[in-house]
PDB file of C-alpha atoms in Angstrom:
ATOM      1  CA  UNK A 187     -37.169  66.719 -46.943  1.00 53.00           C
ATOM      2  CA  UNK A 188     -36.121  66.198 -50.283  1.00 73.00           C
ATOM      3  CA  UNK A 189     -37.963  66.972 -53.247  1.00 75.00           C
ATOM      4  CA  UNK A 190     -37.078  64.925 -56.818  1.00 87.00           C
ATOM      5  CA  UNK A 191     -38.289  65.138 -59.852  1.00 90.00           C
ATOM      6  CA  UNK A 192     -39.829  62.132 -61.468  1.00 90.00           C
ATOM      7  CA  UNK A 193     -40.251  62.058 -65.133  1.00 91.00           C
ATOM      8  CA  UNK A 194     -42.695  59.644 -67.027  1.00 89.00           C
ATOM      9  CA  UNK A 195     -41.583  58.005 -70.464  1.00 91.00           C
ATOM     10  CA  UNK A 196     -43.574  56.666 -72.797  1.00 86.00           C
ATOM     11  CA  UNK A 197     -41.193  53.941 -74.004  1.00 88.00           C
ATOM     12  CA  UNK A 198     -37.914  55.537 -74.020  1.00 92.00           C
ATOM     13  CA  UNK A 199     -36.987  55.938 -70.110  1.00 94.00           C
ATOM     14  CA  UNK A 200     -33.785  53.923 -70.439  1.00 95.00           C
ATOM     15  CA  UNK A 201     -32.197  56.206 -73.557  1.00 96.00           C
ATOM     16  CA  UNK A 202     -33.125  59.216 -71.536  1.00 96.00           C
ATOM     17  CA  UNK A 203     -31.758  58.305 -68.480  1.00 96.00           C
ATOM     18  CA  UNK A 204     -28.565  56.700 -70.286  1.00 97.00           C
ATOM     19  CA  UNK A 205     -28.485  60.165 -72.207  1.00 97.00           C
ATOM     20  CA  UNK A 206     -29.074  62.115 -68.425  1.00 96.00           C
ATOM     21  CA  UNK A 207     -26.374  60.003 -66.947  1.00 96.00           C
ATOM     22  CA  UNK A 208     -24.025  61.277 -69.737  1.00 96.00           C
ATOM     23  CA  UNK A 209     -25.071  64.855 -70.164  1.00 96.00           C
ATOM     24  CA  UNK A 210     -24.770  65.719 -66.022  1.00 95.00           C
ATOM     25  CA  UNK A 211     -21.981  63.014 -64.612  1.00 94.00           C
ATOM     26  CA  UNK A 212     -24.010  61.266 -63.023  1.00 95.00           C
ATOM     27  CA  UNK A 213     -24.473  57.436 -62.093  1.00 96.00           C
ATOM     28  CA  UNK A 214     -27.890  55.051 -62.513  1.00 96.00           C
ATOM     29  CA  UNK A 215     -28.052  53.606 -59.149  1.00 94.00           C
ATOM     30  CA  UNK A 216     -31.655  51.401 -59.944  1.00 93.00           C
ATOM     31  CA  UNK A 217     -33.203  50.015 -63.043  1.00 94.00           C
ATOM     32  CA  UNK A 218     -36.201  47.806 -62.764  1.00 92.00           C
ATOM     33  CA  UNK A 219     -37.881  46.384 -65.324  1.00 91.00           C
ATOM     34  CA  UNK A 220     -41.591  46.064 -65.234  1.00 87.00           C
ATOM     35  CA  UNK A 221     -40.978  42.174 -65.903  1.00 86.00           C
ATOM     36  CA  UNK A 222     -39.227  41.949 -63.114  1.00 85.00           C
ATOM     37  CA  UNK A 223     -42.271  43.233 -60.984  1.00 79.00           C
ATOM     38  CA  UNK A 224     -44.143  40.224 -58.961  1.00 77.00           C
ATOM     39  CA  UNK A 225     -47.611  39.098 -60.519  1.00 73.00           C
ATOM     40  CA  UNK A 226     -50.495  41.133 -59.105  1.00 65.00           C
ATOM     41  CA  UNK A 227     -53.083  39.952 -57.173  1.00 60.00           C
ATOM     42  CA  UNK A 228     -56.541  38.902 -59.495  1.00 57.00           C
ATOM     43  CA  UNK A 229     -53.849  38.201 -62.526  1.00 54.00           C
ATOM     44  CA  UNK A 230     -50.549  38.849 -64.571  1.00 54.00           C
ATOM     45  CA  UNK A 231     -51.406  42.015 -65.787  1.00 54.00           C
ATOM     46  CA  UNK A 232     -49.955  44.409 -63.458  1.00 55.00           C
ATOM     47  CA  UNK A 233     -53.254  46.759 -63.431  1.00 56.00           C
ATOM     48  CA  UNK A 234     -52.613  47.444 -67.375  1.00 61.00           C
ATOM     49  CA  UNK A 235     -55.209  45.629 -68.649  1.00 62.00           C
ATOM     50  CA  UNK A 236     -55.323  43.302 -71.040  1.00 67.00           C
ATOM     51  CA  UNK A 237     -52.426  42.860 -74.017  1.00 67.00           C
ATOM     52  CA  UNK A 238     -51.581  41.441 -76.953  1.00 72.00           C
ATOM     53  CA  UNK A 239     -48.544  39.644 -76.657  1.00 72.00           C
ATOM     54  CA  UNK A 240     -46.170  42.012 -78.675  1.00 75.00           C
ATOM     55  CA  UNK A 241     -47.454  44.680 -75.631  1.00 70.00           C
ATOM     56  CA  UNK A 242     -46.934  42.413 -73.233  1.00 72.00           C
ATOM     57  CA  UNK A 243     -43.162  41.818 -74.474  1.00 73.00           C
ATOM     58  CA  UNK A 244     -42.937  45.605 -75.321  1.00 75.00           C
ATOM     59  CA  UNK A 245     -44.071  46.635 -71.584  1.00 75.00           C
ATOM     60  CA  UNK A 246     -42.262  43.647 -69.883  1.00 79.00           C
ATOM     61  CA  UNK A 247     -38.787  45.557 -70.975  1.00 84.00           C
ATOM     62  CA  UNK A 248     -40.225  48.891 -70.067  1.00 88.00           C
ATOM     63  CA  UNK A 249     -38.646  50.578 -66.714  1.00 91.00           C
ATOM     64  CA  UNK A 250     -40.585  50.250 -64.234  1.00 89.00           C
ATOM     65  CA  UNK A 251     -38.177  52.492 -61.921  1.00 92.00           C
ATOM     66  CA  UNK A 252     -35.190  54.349 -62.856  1.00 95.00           C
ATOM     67  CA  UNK A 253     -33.495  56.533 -60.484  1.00 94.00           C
ATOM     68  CA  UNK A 254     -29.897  58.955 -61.233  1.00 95.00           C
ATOM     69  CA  UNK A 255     -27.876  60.870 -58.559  1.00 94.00           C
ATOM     70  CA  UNK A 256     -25.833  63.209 -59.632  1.00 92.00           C
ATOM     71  CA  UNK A 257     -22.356  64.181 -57.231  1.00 89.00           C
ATOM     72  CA  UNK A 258     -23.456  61.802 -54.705  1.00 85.00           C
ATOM     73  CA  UNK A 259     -27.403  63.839 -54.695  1.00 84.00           C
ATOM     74  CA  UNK A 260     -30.428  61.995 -55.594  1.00 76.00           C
ATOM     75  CA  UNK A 261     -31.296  63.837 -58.511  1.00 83.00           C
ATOM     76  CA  UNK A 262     -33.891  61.835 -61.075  1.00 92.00           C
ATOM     77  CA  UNK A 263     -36.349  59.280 -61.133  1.00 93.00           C
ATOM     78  CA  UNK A 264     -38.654  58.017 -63.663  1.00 93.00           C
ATOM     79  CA  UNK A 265     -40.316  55.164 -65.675  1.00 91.00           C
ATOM     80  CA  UNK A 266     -41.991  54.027 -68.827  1.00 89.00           C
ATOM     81  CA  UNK A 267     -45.512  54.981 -68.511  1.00 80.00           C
ATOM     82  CA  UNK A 268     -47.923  51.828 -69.381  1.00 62.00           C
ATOM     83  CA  UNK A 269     -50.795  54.093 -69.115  1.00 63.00           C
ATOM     84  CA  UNK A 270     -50.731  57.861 -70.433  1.00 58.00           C
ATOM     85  CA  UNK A 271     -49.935  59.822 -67.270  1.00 57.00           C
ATOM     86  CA  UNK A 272     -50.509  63.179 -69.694  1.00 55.00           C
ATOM     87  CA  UNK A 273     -48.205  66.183 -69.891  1.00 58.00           C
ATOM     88  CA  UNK A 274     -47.913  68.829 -66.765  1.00 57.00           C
ATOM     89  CA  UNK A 275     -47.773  71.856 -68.143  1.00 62.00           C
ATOM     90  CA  UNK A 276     -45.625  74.330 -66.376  1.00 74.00           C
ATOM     91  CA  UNK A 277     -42.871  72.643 -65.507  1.00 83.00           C
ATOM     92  CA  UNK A 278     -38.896  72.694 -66.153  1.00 91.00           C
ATOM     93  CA  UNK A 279     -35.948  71.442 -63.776  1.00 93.00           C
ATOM     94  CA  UNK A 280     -33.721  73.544 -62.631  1.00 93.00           C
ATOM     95  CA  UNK A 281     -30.277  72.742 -62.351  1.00 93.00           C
ATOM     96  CA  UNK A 282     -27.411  75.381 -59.838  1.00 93.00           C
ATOM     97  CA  UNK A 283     -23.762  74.656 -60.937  1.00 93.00           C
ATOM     98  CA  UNK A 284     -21.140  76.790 -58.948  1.00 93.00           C
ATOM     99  CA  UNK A 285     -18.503  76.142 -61.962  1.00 95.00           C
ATOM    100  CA  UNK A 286     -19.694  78.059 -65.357  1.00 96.00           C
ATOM    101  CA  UNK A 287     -17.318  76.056 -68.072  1.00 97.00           C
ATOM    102  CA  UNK A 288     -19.372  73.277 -66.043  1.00 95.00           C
ATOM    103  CA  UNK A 289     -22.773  74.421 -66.566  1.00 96.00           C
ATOM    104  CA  UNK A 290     -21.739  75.484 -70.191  1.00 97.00           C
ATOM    105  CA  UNK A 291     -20.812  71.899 -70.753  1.00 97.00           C
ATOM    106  CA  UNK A 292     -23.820  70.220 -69.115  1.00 96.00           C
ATOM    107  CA  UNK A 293     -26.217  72.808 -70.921  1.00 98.00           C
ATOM    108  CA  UNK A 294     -24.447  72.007 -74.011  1.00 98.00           C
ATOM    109  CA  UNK A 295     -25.119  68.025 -73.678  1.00 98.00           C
ATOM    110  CA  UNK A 296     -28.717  68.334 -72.429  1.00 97.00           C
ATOM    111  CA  UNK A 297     -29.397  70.832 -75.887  1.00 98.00           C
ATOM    112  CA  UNK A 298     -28.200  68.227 -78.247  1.00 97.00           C
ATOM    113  CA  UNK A 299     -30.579  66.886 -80.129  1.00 98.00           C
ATOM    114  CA  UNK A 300     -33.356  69.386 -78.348  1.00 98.00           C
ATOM    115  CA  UNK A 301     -34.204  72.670 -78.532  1.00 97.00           C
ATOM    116  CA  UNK A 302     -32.545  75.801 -77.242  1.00 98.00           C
ATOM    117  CA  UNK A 303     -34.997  78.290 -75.942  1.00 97.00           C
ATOM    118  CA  UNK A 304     -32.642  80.862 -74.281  1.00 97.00           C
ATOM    119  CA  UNK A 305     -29.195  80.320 -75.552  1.00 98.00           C
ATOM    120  CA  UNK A 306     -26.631  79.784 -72.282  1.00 98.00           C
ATOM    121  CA  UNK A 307     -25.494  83.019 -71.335  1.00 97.00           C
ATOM    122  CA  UNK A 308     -24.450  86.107 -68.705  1.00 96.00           C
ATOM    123  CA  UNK A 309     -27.245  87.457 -66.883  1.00 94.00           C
ATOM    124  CA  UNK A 310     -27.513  89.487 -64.098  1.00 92.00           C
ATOM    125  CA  UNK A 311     -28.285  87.180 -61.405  1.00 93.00           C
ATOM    126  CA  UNK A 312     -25.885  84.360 -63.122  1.00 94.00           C
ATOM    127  CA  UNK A 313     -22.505  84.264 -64.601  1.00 96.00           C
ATOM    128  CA  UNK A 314     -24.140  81.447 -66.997  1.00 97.00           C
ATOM    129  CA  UNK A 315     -27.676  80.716 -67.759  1.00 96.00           C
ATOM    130  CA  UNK A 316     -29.722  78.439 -69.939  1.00 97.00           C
ATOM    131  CA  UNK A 317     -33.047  77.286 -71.040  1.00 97.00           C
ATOM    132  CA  UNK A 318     -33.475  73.788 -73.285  1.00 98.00           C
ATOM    133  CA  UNK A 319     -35.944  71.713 -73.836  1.00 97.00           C
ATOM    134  CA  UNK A 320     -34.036  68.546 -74.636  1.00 97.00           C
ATOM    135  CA  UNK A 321     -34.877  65.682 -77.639  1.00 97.00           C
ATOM    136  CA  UNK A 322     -37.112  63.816 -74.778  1.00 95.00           C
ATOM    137  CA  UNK A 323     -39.293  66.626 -74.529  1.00 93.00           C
ATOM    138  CA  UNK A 324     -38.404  67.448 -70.974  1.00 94.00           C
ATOM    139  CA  UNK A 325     -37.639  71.215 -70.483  1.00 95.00           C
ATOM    140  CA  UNK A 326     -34.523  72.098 -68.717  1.00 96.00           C
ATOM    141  CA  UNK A 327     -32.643  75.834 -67.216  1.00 96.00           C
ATOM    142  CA  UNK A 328     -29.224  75.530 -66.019  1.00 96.00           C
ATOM    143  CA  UNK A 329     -27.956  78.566 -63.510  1.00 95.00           C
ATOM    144  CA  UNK A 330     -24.183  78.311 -62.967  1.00 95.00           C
ATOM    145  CA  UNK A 331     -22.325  80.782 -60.973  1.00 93.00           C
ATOM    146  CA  UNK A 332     -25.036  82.784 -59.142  1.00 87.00           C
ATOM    147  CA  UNK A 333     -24.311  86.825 -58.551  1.00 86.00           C
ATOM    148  CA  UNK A 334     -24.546  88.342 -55.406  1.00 82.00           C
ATOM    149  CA  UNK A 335     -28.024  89.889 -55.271  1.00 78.00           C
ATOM    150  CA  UNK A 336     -27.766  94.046 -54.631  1.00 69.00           C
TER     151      UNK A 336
END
C-alpha cells in the first residue's frame, strides 16, 4: 500500500510542480493536459460545464494529471482544479531526510517565496526540523536525521 499525496491547483499546477521538482530532486514522470483528455460522452465539455472560449483555452492547458517521484519513490500528484475542490484543513506533508545539510537545503527551497512557520532547526526527536508553508499555499515539515527515541 502506498499512500500519496495529491494536491489540487487552481491554475498554477505546472509552476508548482516545476518549483517541487527543483526544491526536492526530483523528476516529473507524467504531465497531461486536460486538452489532451478524449471528448466525454453527451459533449466536449469534460463535465465542466459550459465556457466561454477564453475558459475553454485557459482549462484546455490546465494539468489534468501531474505526478513527481522523488529518489526513485512516487512522491506527488496533482492537477489544475476546473471546479473548486475547497481547502482541507488540517493537513501538511511530511517529508524524513536521513542527511541534515540535505533537509536544510530542501527546507530552504520549499520556504522561498512562502512562509516559515517553525524556522529549520535541532529538536529533540530530530537533528533538523522544519515547518513552511510554501508560496503555493501548501504547508510543508521536513524531519531530517531522526534521534533515537529514550
Amino acid at each position: 500500500m502506498h499512500i500519496q499525496p495529491y494536491l489540487f491547483f487552481n491554475g498554477n499546477c505546472e509552476e508548482a510542480f516545476k518549483f517541487y521538482e527543483k526544491a526536492l530532486g526530483g523528476k516529473i514522470n507524467e504531465l497531461h493536459r486536460y486538452k489532451d483528455m478524449p471528448p466525454q460522452e453527451g459533449g466536449d465539455d469534460n463535465g465542466c460545464g459550459p465556457m466561454t472560449p477564453e475558459q475553454k483555452a485557459k482549462f484546455d492547458e490546465s494539468i489534468m494529471h501531474v505526478n513527481l517521484t522523488v529518489d526513485g519513490q512516487m512522491m506527488l500528484m496533482g492537477s489544475d482544479s476546473p471546479q473548486d475542490e475547497g481547502t482541507v484543513r488540517g493537513l501538511s506533508i511530511s517529508i524524513g531526510i536521513e542527511d541534515v545539510e540535505k533537509g536544510r537545503k530542501v527546507f530552504e527551497a520549499l520556504s522561498e517565496g512562502g512562509e516559515v512557520k517553525m524556522p529549520f532547526q535541532e529538536t529533540f526527536w530530530a537533528k533538523g526540523f522544519g515547518m513552511c508553508t510554501d508560496k503555493f499555499g501548501v504547508p510543508w515539515m521536513v524531519n531530517a536525521g531522526d534521534k533515537p527515541s529514550p
